[in-house]
């Protein structure tokens, strides 16, 4: 489902410009200088990097334009449902979570976003770089985008370093100055992005292996501290095992983990937990 009310966003424009700059400098400078775009290795590397760039752009565009997950207006938690052993409650009072701003109950793992000004299903965080929340319906494409972006940055860095080993004899002083600028800017951008996106990828792999969101991680730190203080052991209720967690997020078919598929994600109103005696049937779309 497409999101509503999308307008111009400077961070999104910056991301698009950076992707374009990296693509053109990689293909028409690094690959061309190292292999030549008329050679078989040059064509092969250009095709491979173009495919990476297209996957980055495609997944990024979905993360930007797809609605992260809306709470149905008629949603009402069923506290007597035996298939839902976990019901999230407020820290104070113990009541079912209710959003005063949206005037409806919050499903499990849903949170109110102050930027989007509404509740988001399985909210992870609000990302300024996609001008959107990362939530139930677009978490996988966000994750896959980061995977392809890290791969593309490292690949481009390798090509940058490799192209520096080639000395061209027919470059004039003006062209040499232009190339130095391209190399310096590209090196700075690629190294910075490789580190930043690499850390982000490792962080979300860690979260995915435990089936946590960024919000749930921070809530879990507090819950763990309170449990230890009371002599108890805290366990994240949605952690059902590393491989099962990954299949819930990325899909049951390993071959489609890096594809922008989302038919497996379910409604976002109920999730399997470690306390389920049997898999929750409504995890798939009704």
PDB file of C-alpha atoms in Angstrom:
ATOM      1  CA  UNK A   1       0.000   0.000   0.000  1.00  0.00           C
ATOM      2  CA  UNK A   2       1.344   3.408  -0.963  1.00  0.00           C
ATOM      3  CA  UNK A   3       1.725   6.031   1.733  1.00  0.00           C
ATOM      4  CA  UNK A   4      -0.227   9.276   1.728  1.00  0.00           C
ATOM      5  CA  UNK A   5       1.024  12.843   1.819  1.00  0.00           C
ATOM      6  CA  UNK A   6       4.570  12.407   0.518  1.00  0.00           C
ATOM      7  CA  UNK A   7       6.283  15.680  -0.409  1.00  0.00           C
ATOM      8  CA  UNK A   8       9.752  16.938  -1.221  1.00  0.00           C
ATOM      9  CA  UNK A   9      12.433  15.772   1.200  1.00  0.00           C
ATOM     10  CA  UNK A  10      15.970  17.146   1.184  1.00  0.00           C
ATOM     11  CA  UNK A  11      17.527  13.997   2.762  1.00  0.00           C
ATOM     12  CA  UNK A  12      15.860  11.809   0.104  1.00  0.00           C
ATOM     13  CA  UNK A  13      17.163  14.116  -2.636  1.00  0.00           C
ATOM     14  CA  UNK A  14      20.663  13.886  -1.132  1.00  0.00           C
ATOM     15  CA  UNK A  15      20.494  10.077  -1.127  1.00  0.00           C
ATOM     16  CA  UNK A  16      19.444  10.019  -4.787  1.00  0.00           C
ATOM     17  CA  UNK A  17      22.262  12.395  -5.736  1.00  0.00           C
ATOM     18  CA  UNK A  18      24.822  10.320  -3.820  1.00  0.00           C
ATOM     19  CA  UNK A  19      23.646   7.109  -5.501  1.00  0.00           C
ATOM     20  CA  UNK A  20      23.927   8.794  -8.910  1.00  0.00           C
ATOM     21  CA  UNK A  21      27.384  10.197  -8.153  1.00  0.00           C
ATOM     22  CA  UNK A  22      28.713   6.846  -6.943  1.00  0.00           C
ATOM     23  CA  UNK A  23      27.256   5.034  -9.952  1.00  0.00           C
ATOM     24  CA  UNK A  24      28.672   7.357 -12.608  1.00  0.00           C
ATOM     25  CA  UNK A  25      32.086   7.709 -10.950  1.00  0.00           C
ATOM     26  CA  UNK A  26      32.337   3.928 -10.537  1.00  0.00           C
ATOM     27  CA  UNK A  27      31.281   2.957 -14.050  1.00  0.00           C
ATOM     28  CA  UNK A  28      32.698   5.791 -16.129  1.00  0.00           C
ATOM     29  CA  UNK A  29      35.848   6.478 -14.109  1.00  0.00           C
ATOM     30  CA  UNK A  30      36.990   3.503 -12.027  1.00  0.00           C
ATOM     31  CA  UNK A  31      35.868   0.670 -14.305  1.00  0.00           C
ATOM     32  CA  UNK A  32      36.724   2.530 -17.491  1.00  0.00           C
ATOM     33  CA  UNK A  33      40.242   3.398 -16.287  1.00  0.00           C
ATOM     34  CA  UNK A  34      40.994  -0.058 -14.897  1.00  0.00           C
ATOM     35  CA  UNK A  35      39.476  -2.318 -17.549  1.00  0.00           C
ATOM     36  CA  UNK A  36      38.052  -0.055 -20.296  1.00  0.00           C
ATOM     37  CA  UNK A  37      34.335  -0.208 -20.929  1.00  0.00           C
ATOM     38  CA  UNK A  38      34.957  -1.769 -24.336  1.00  0.00           C
ATOM     39  CA  UNK A  39      36.658  -4.860 -22.851  1.00  0.00           C
ATOM     40  CA  UNK A  40      34.926  -7.998 -21.597  1.00  0.00           C
ATOM     41  CA  UNK A  41      36.003  -7.477 -17.935  1.00  0.00           C
ATOM     42  CA  UNK A  42      34.884  -3.857 -18.155  1.00  0.00           C
ATOM     43  CA  UNK A  43      31.465  -4.762 -19.550  1.00  0.00           C
ATOM     44  CA  UNK A  44      31.045  -7.523 -16.957  1.00  0.00           C
ATOM     45  CA  UNK A  45      31.925  -5.243 -14.025  1.00  0.00           C
ATOM     46  CA  UNK A  46      29.764  -2.421 -15.386  1.00  0.00           C
ATOM     47  CA  UNK A  47      26.809  -4.811 -15.751  1.00  0.00           C
ATOM     48  CA  UNK A  48      27.301  -6.209 -12.242  1.00  0.00           C
ATOM     49  CA  UNK A  49      27.544  -2.770 -10.660  1.00  0.00           C
ATOM     50  CA  UNK A  50      24.553  -1.526 -12.651  1.00  0.00           C
ATOM     51  CA  UNK A  51      22.497  -4.454 -11.341  1.00  0.00           C
ATOM     52  CA  UNK A  52      23.554  -3.577  -7.784  1.00  0.00           C
ATOM     53  CA  UNK A  53      22.650   0.076  -8.327  1.00  0.00           C
ATOM     54  CA  UNK A  54      19.232  -0.837  -9.735  1.00  0.00           C
ATOM     55  CA  UNK A  55      18.485  -3.076  -6.748  1.00  0.00           C
ATOM     56  CA  UNK A  56      19.516  -0.255  -4.421  1.00  0.00           C
ATOM     57  CA  UNK A  57      17.258   2.236  -6.169  1.00  0.00           C
ATOM     58  CA  UNK A  58      14.318  -0.168  -6.389  1.00  0.00           C
ATOM     59  CA  UNK A  59      14.409  -1.202  -2.720  1.00  0.00           C
ATOM     60  CA  UNK A  60      15.036   2.373  -1.627  1.00  0.00           C
ATOM     61  CA  UNK A  61      12.051   3.660  -3.584  1.00  0.00           C
ATOM     62  CA  UNK A  62       9.801   1.014  -2.017  1.00  0.00           C
ATOM     63  CA  UNK A  63      11.059   1.913   1.468  1.00  0.00           C
ATOM     64  CA  UNK A  64      10.291   5.577   0.744  1.00  0.00           C
ATOM     65  CA  UNK A  65       6.854   5.235  -0.857  1.00  0.00           C
ATOM     66  CA  UNK A  66       5.370   2.185   0.881  1.00  0.00           C
ATOM     67  CA  UNK A  67       3.206   2.844   3.911  1.00  0.00           C
ATOM     68  CA  UNK A  68       4.958   1.240   6.925  1.00  0.00           C
ATOM     69  CA  UNK A  69       1.706  -0.122   8.328  1.00  0.00           C
ATOM     70  CA  UNK A  70      -1.495   1.550   9.556  1.00  0.00           C
ATOM     71  CA  UNK A  71      -3.584   0.450  12.514  1.00  0.00           C
ATOM     72  CA  UNK A  72      -7.134  -0.366  11.312  1.00  0.00           C
ATOM     73  CA  UNK A  73      -9.704   2.091  12.624  1.00  0.00           C
ATOM     74  CA  UNK A  74     -11.831  -0.752  13.978  1.00  0.00           C
ATOM     75  CA  UNK A  75      -8.972  -2.585  15.728  1.00  0.00           C
ATOM     76  CA  UNK A  76      -9.902  -4.003  19.116  1.00  0.00           C
ATOM     77  CA  UNK A  77      -7.638  -6.376  21.091  1.00  0.00           C
ATOM     78  CA  UNK A  78      -9.244  -9.709  22.006  1.00  0.00           C
ATOM     79  CA  UNK A  79      -8.033 -10.485  25.520  1.00  0.00           C
ATOM     80  CA  UNK A  80      -9.912 -13.791  25.541  1.00  0.00           C
ATOM     81  CA  UNK A  81      -8.266 -15.155  22.395  1.00  0.00           C
ATOM     82  CA  UNK A  82      -6.358 -18.318  23.479  1.00  0.00           C
ATOM     83  CA  UNK A  83      -4.120 -18.007  20.426  1.00  0.00           C
ATOM     84  CA  UNK A  84      -2.779 -14.656  21.691  1.00  0.00           C
ATOM     85  CA  UNK A  85      -1.018 -15.441  24.988  1.00  0.00           C
ATOM     86  CA  UNK A  86       0.810 -12.101  25.010  1.00  0.00           C
ATOM     87  CA  UNK A  87      -0.956  -8.765  25.444  1.00  0.00           C
ATOM     88  CA  UNK A  88       1.157  -5.654  25.774  1.00  0.00           C
ATOM     89  CA  UNK A  89       0.104  -3.325  28.582  1.00  0.00           C
ATOM     90  CA  UNK A  90       1.087   0.096  29.842  1.00  0.00           C
ATOM     91  CA  UNK A  91       3.983   0.353  32.271  1.00  0.00           C
ATOM     92  CA  UNK A  92       1.782   2.294  34.662  1.00  0.00           C
ATOM     93  CA  UNK A  93      -1.653   0.997  35.525  1.00  0.00           C
ATOM     94  CA  UNK A  94      -1.425  -2.271  33.586  1.00  0.00           C
ATOM     95  CA  UNK A  95      -4.134  -1.283  31.101  1.00  0.00           C
ATOM     96  CA  UNK A  96      -4.101  -2.288  27.440  1.00  0.00           C
ATOM     97  CA  UNK A  97      -2.077   0.199  25.415  1.00  0.00           C
ATOM     98  CA  UNK A  98      -4.250   2.969  24.027  1.00  0.00           C
ATOM     99  CA  UNK A  99      -3.079   5.869  21.874  1.00  0.00           C
ATOM    100  CA  UNK A 100      -4.678   9.091  23.060  1.00  0.00           C
ATOM    101  CA  UNK A 101      -3.516  10.960  19.956  1.00  0.00           C
ATOM    102  CA  UNK A 102      -4.931   8.471  17.433  1.00  0.00           C
ATOM    103  CA  UNK A 103      -7.892   7.449  19.650  1.00  0.00           C
ATOM    104  CA  UNK A 104      -7.533   3.699  19.234  1.00  0.00           C
ATOM    105  CA  UNK A 105      -5.910   0.722  20.923  1.00  0.00           C
ATOM    106  CA  UNK A 106      -2.376  -0.169  19.907  1.00  0.00           C
ATOM    107  CA  UNK A 107      -1.742  -3.642  18.473  1.00  0.00           C
ATOM    108  CA  UNK A 108       1.308  -5.517  19.780  1.00  0.00           C
ATOM    109  CA  UNK A 109       4.608  -3.873  18.745  1.00  0.00           C
ATOM    110  CA  UNK A 110       2.845  -0.765  17.356  1.00  0.00           C
ATOM    111  CA  UNK A 111       4.015   2.684  18.447  1.00  0.00           C
ATOM    112  CA  UNK A 112       3.049   6.270  17.788  1.00  0.00           C
ATOM    113  CA  UNK A 113       5.450   8.232  15.569  1.00  0.00           C
ATOM    114  CA  UNK A 114       5.695  11.902  16.498  1.00  0.00           C
ATOM    115  CA  UNK A 115       6.986  12.770  13.020  1.00  0.00           C
ATOM    116  CA  UNK A 116       4.349  10.888  11.012  1.00  0.00           C
ATOM    117  CA  UNK A 117       1.748  11.789  13.685  1.00  0.00           C
ATOM    118  CA  UNK A 118       0.145   8.357  13.718  1.00  0.00           C
ATOM    119  CA  UNK A 119       0.657   4.839  15.031  1.00  0.00           C
ATOM    120  CA  UNK A 120       2.838   2.484  12.975  1.00  0.00           C
ATOM    121  CA  UNK A 121       2.612  -1.313  13.039  1.00  0.00           C
ATOM    122  CA  UNK A 122       5.757  -3.017  14.364  1.00  0.00           C
ATOM    123  CA  UNK A 123       7.557   0.319  14.341  1.00  0.00           C
ATOM    124  CA  UNK A 124      11.348   0.145  14.298  1.00  0.00           C
ATOM    125  CA  UNK A 125      12.273   3.817  13.951  1.00  0.00           C
ATOM    126  CA  UNK A 126      11.598   6.925  11.904  1.00  0.00           C
ATOM    127  CA  UNK A 127      14.313   7.365   9.267  1.00  0.00           C
ATOM    128  CA  UNK A 128      14.922  10.850   7.882  1.00  0.00           C
ATOM    129  CA  UNK A 129      16.849   9.354   4.936  1.00  0.00           C
ATOM    130  CA  UNK A 130      13.683   7.739   3.581  1.00  0.00           C
ATOM    131  CA  UNK A 131      11.369  10.427   5.015  1.00  0.00           C
ATOM    132  CA  UNK A 132       9.278   7.588   6.391  1.00  0.00           C
ATOM    133  CA  UNK A 133       8.942   5.233   9.305  1.00  0.00           C
ATOM    134  CA  UNK A 134      10.558   1.820   9.107  1.00  0.00           C
ATOM    135  CA  UNK A 135       7.736  -0.457  10.138  1.00  0.00           C
ATOM    136  CA  UNK A 136       5.913  -3.699   9.504  1.00  0.00           C
ATOM    137  CA  UNK A 137       5.397  -3.480   5.739  1.00  0.00           C
ATOM    138  CA  UNK A 138       8.669  -1.843   4.667  1.00  0.00           C
ATOM    139  CA  UNK A 139      11.181  -3.231   7.177  1.00  0.00           C
ATOM    140  CA  UNK A 140      12.360  -5.990   4.843  1.00  0.00           C
ATOM    141  CA  UNK A 141      12.938  -3.687   1.857  1.00  0.00           C
ATOM    142  CA  UNK A 142      14.788  -1.266   4.154  1.00  0.00           C
ATOM    143  CA  UNK A 143      16.982  -4.128   5.372  1.00  0.00           C
ATOM    144  CA  UNK A 144      17.598  -5.419   1.854  1.00  0.00           C
ATOM    145  CA  UNK A 145      18.413  -1.896   0.644  1.00  0.00           C
ATOM    146  CA  UNK A 146      21.110  -1.584   3.318  1.00  0.00           C
ATOM    147  CA  UNK A 147      22.560  -4.966   2.256  1.00  0.00           C
ATOM    148  CA  UNK A 148      22.799  -3.904  -1.386  1.00  0.00           C
ATOM    149  CA  UNK A 149      24.087  -0.438  -0.448  1.00  0.00           C
ATOM    150  CA  UNK A 150      26.931  -1.861   1.676  1.00  0.00           C
ATOM    151  CA  UNK A 151      27.813  -4.334  -1.085  1.00  0.00           C
ATOM    152  CA  UNK A 152      27.822  -1.571  -3.709  1.00  0.00           C
ATOM    153  CA  UNK A 153      30.015   0.724  -1.578  1.00  0.00           C
ATOM    154  CA  UNK A 154      32.606  -1.988  -0.900  1.00  0.00           C
ATOM    155  CA  UNK A 155      32.548  -3.046  -4.560  1.00  0.00           C
ATOM    156  CA  UNK A 156      33.058   0.560  -5.669  1.00  0.00           C
ATOM    157  CA  UNK A 157      35.940   0.988  -3.209  1.00  0.00           C
ATOM    158  CA  UNK A 158      37.661  -2.093  -4.637  1.00  0.00           C
ATOM    159  CA  UNK A 159      37.258  -0.714  -8.143  1.00  0.00           C
ATOM    160  CA  UNK A 160      38.533   2.699  -7.002  1.00  0.00           C
ATOM    161  CA  UNK A 161      41.702   1.203  -5.513  1.00  0.00           C
ATOM    162  CA  UNK A 162      42.213  -1.077  -8.514  1.00  0.00           C
ATOM    163  CA  UNK A 163      41.898   1.795 -10.978  1.00  0.00           C
ATOM    164  CA  UNK A 164      44.639   3.695  -9.135  1.00  0.00           C
ATOM    165  CA  UNK A 165      47.117   1.011 -10.177  1.00  0.00           C
ATOM    166  CA  UNK A 166      46.653   1.983 -13.826  1.00  0.00           C
ATOM    167  CA  UNK A 167      48.621   4.933 -15.170  1.00  0.00           C
ATOM    168  CA  UNK A 168      47.250   6.670 -18.232  1.00  0.00           C
ATOM    169  CA  UNK A 169      49.767   8.444 -20.489  1.00  0.00           C
ATOM    170  CA  UNK A 170      47.328  10.585 -22.491  1.00  0.00           C
ATOM    171  CA  UNK A 171      45.803  12.608 -19.644  1.00  0.00           C
ATOM    172  CA  UNK A 172      46.433  16.374 -19.752  1.00  0.00           C
ATOM    173  CA  UNK A 173      46.810  18.507 -16.638  1.00  0.00           C
ATOM    174  CA  UNK A 174      43.178  19.622 -16.621  1.00  0.00           C
ATOM    175  CA  UNK A 175      41.903  16.065 -16.901  1.00  0.00           C
ATOM    176  CA  UNK A 176      44.305  14.969 -14.153  1.00  0.00           C
ATOM    177  CA  UNK A 177      42.958  17.653 -11.816  1.00  0.00           C
ATOM    178  CA  UNK A 178      39.374  16.604 -12.584  1.00  0.00           C
ATOM    179  CA  UNK A 179      40.154  12.959 -11.880  1.00  0.00           C
ATOM    180  CA  UNK A 180      41.901  13.789  -8.599  1.00  0.00           C
ATOM    181  CA  UNK A 181      38.771  15.623  -7.475  1.00  0.00           C
ATOM    182  CA  UNK A 182      36.588  12.651  -8.426  1.00  0.00           C
ATOM    183  CA  UNK A 183      38.861  10.231  -6.580  1.00  0.00           C
ATOM    184  CA  UNK A 184      39.143  12.325  -3.412  1.00  0.00           C
ATOM    185  CA  UNK A 185      35.394  12.979  -3.168  1.00  0.00           C
ATOM    186  CA  UNK A 186      34.551   9.375  -4.035  1.00  0.00           C
ATOM    187  CA  UNK A 187      36.994   7.961  -1.492  1.00  0.00           C
ATOM    188  CA  UNK A 188      35.585  10.187   1.254  1.00  0.00           C
ATOM    189  CA  UNK A 189      31.970   9.340   0.413  1.00  0.00           C
ATOM    190  CA  UNK A 190      32.552   5.598  -0.048  1.00  0.00           C
ATOM    191  CA  UNK A 191      34.618   5.120   3.105  1.00  0.00           C
ATOM    192  CA  UNK A 192      32.120   7.104   5.186  1.00  0.00           C
ATOM    193  CA  UNK A 193      29.136   5.232   3.767  1.00  0.00           C
ATOM    194  CA  UNK A 194      30.802   1.826   4.047  1.00  0.00           C
ATOM    195  CA  UNK A 195      31.453   2.379   7.754  1.00  0.00           C
ATOM    196  CA  UNK A 196      28.072   3.949   8.561  1.00  0.00           C
ATOM    197  CA  UNK A 197      25.980   1.505   6.537  1.00  0.00           C
ATOM    198  CA  UNK A 198      28.132  -1.434   7.667  1.00  0.00           C
ATOM    199  CA  UNK A 199      27.432  -0.596  11.315  1.00  0.00           C
ATOM    200  CA  UNK A 200      23.725  -0.158  10.503  1.00  0.00           C
ATOM    201  CA  UNK A 201      23.628  -3.527   8.734  1.00  0.00           C
ATOM    202  CA  UNK A 202      25.337  -5.353  11.617  1.00  0.00           C
ATOM    203  CA  UNK A 203      22.898  -3.709  14.039  1.00  0.00           C
ATOM    204  CA  UNK A 204      19.828  -4.830  12.084  1.00  0.00           C
ATOM    205  CA  UNK A 205      21.214  -8.335  11.595  1.00  0.00           C
ATOM    206  CA  UNK A 206      21.577  -8.516  15.385  1.00  0.00           C
ATOM    207  CA  UNK A 207      18.004  -7.269  15.843  1.00  0.00           C
ATOM    208  CA  UNK A 208      16.615  -9.629  13.193  1.00  0.00           C
ATOM    209  CA  UNK A 209      18.276 -12.676  14.756  1.00  0.00           C
ATOM    210  CA  UNK A 210      16.380 -11.885  17.960  1.00  0.00           C
ATOM    211  CA  UNK A 211      13.218 -10.637  16.226  1.00  0.00           C
ATOM    212  CA  UNK A 212      13.469  -7.245  17.905  1.00  0.00           C
ATOM    213  CA  UNK A 213      12.865  -3.737  16.694  1.00  0.00           C
ATOM    214  CA  UNK A 214      15.097  -0.847  17.704  1.00  0.00           C
ATOM    215  CA  UNK A 215      12.363   0.348  20.084  1.00  0.00           C
ATOM    216  CA  UNK A 216      12.000  -3.136  21.589  1.00  0.00           C
ATOM    217  CA  UNK A 217      15.745  -3.358  22.113  1.00  0.00           C
ATOM    218  CA  UNK A 218      15.743  -0.211  24.256  1.00  0.00           C
ATOM    219  CA  UNK A 219      12.598  -1.328  26.065  1.00  0.00           C
ATOM    220  CA  UNK A 220      14.218  -4.730  26.621  1.00  0.00           C
ATOM    221  CA  UNK A 221      17.246  -3.177  28.297  1.00  0.00           C
ATOM    222  CA  UNK A 222      14.964  -1.622  30.897  1.00  0.00           C
ATOM    223  CA  UNK A 223      12.877  -4.795  31.222  1.00  0.00           C
ATOM    224  CA  UNK A 224      16.025  -6.876  31.716  1.00  0.00           C
ATOM    225  CA  UNK A 225      17.242  -4.515  34.431  1.00  0.00           C
ATOM    226  CA  UNK A 226      13.886  -4.652  36.226  1.00  0.00           C
ATOM    227  CA  UNK A 227      13.764  -8.449  35.931  1.00  0.00           C
ATOM    228  CA  UNK A 228      17.257  -8.865  37.366  1.00  0.00           C
ATOM    229  CA  UNK A 229      16.373  -6.454  40.158  1.00  0.00           C
ATOM    230  CA  UNK A 230      13.412  -8.673  41.024  1.00  0.00           C
ATOM    231  CA  UNK A 231      15.410 -11.897  40.777  1.00  0.00           C
ATOM    232  CA  UNK A 232      13.818 -12.971  37.489  1.00  0.00           C
ATOM    233  CA  UNK A 233      15.085 -13.668  33.978  1.00  0.00           C
ATOM    234  CA  UNK A 234      13.774 -11.595  31.076  1.00  0.00           C
ATOM    235  CA  UNK A 235      13.178 -13.176  27.677  1.00  0.00           C
ATOM    236  CA  UNK A 236      12.035 -11.258  24.626  1.00  0.00           C
ATOM    237  CA  UNK A 237       8.560 -12.727  23.933  1.00  0.00           C
ATOM    238  CA  UNK A 238       8.887 -12.583  20.134  1.00  0.00           C
ATOM    239  CA  UNK A 239      12.233 -14.409  19.974  1.00  0.00           C
ATOM    240  CA  UNK A 240      11.394 -17.886  18.638  1.00  0.00           C
ATOM    241  CA  UNK A 241      14.892 -18.887  17.480  1.00  0.00           C
ATOM    242  CA  UNK A 242      17.425 -17.270  15.152  1.00  0.00           C
ATOM    243  CA  UNK A 243      16.432 -19.055  11.928  1.00  0.00           C
ATOM    244  CA  UNK A 244      12.683 -18.783  12.601  1.00  0.00           C
ATOM    245  CA  UNK A 245      13.124 -15.094  13.370  1.00  0.00           C
ATOM    246  CA  UNK A 246      14.838 -14.542  10.036  1.00  0.00           C
ATOM    247  CA  UNK A 247      12.118 -16.407   8.142  1.00  0.00           C
ATOM    248  CA  UNK A 248       9.448 -14.238   9.769  1.00  0.00           C
ATOM    249  CA  UNK A 249      11.236 -11.088   8.643  1.00  0.00           C
ATOM    250  CA  UNK A 250      12.847 -12.094   5.326  1.00  0.00           C
ATOM    251  CA  UNK A 251      10.486 -14.875   4.252  1.00  0.00           C
ATOM    252  CA  UNK A 252      10.392 -18.701   4.398  1.00  0.00           C
ATOM    253  CA  UNK A 253      12.282 -19.110   1.107  1.00  0.00           C
ATOM    254  CA  UNK A 254      15.999 -18.416   1.571  1.00  0.00           C
ATOM    255  CA  UNK A 255      16.343 -17.711  -2.161  1.00  0.00           C
ATOM    256  CA  UNK A 256      13.997 -14.726  -1.814  1.00  0.00           C
ATOM    257  CA  UNK A 257      15.671 -13.186   1.235  1.00  0.00           C
ATOM    258  CA  UNK A 258      17.376 -10.512  -0.872  1.00  0.00           C
ATOM    259  CA  UNK A 259      14.309  -9.881  -3.040  1.00  0.00           C
ATOM    260  CA  UNK A 260      11.739  -7.178  -2.176  1.00  0.00           C
ATOM    261  CA  UNK A 261       8.956  -9.689  -1.486  1.00  0.00           C
ATOM    262  CA  UNK A 262       6.409  -9.097   1.269  1.00  0.00           C
ATOM    263  CA  UNK A 263       3.658 -11.707   0.855  1.00  0.00           C
ATOM    264  CA  UNK A 264       4.819 -13.482   4.043  1.00  0.00           C
ATOM    265  CA  UNK A 265       4.579 -10.596   6.516  1.00  0.00           C
ATOM    266  CA  UNK A 266       0.954 -10.997   7.585  1.00  0.00           C
ATOM    267  CA  UNK A 267      -1.424  -8.360   8.909  1.00  0.00           C
ATOM    268  CA  UNK A 268       0.908  -6.903  11.539  1.00  0.00           C
ATOM    269  CA  UNK A 269      -1.805  -7.184  14.218  1.00  0.00           C
ATOM    270  CA  UNK A 270      -0.591 -10.456  15.722  1.00  0.00           C
ATOM    271  CA  UNK A 271       2.832 -12.085  15.889  1.00  0.00           C
ATOM    272  CA  UNK A 272       4.173 -15.467  16.870  1.00  0.00           C
ATOM    273  CA  UNK A 273       5.682 -15.568  20.328  1.00  0.00           C
ATOM    274  CA  UNK A 274       7.856 -17.900  22.366  1.00  0.00           C
ATOM    275  CA  UNK A 275       4.737 -18.765  24.396  1.00  0.00           C
ATOM    276  CA  UNK A 276       2.687 -20.067  21.465  1.00  0.00           C
ATOM    277  CA  UNK A 277       1.914 -23.763  21.702  1.00  0.00           C
ATOM    278  CA  UNK A 278       1.308 -23.861  17.954  1.00  0.00           C
ATOM    279  CA  UNK A 279       2.199 -21.413  15.159  1.00  0.00           C
ATOM    280  CA  UNK A 280      -0.321 -18.573  14.948  1.00  0.00           C
ATOM    281  CA  UNK A 281      -2.363 -19.173  11.810  1.00  0.00           C
ATOM    282  CA  UNK A 282      -3.174 -15.506  11.258  1.00  0.00           C
ATOM    283  CA  UNK A 283       0.490 -14.683  10.789  1.00  0.00           C
ATOM    284  CA  UNK A 284      -0.363 -14.910   7.118  1.00  0.00           C
ATOM    285  CA  UNK A 285      -2.680 -12.480   5.474  1.00  0.00           C
ATOM    286  CA  UNK A 286      -6.352 -13.326   5.942  1.00  0.00           C
TER     287      UNK A 286
END
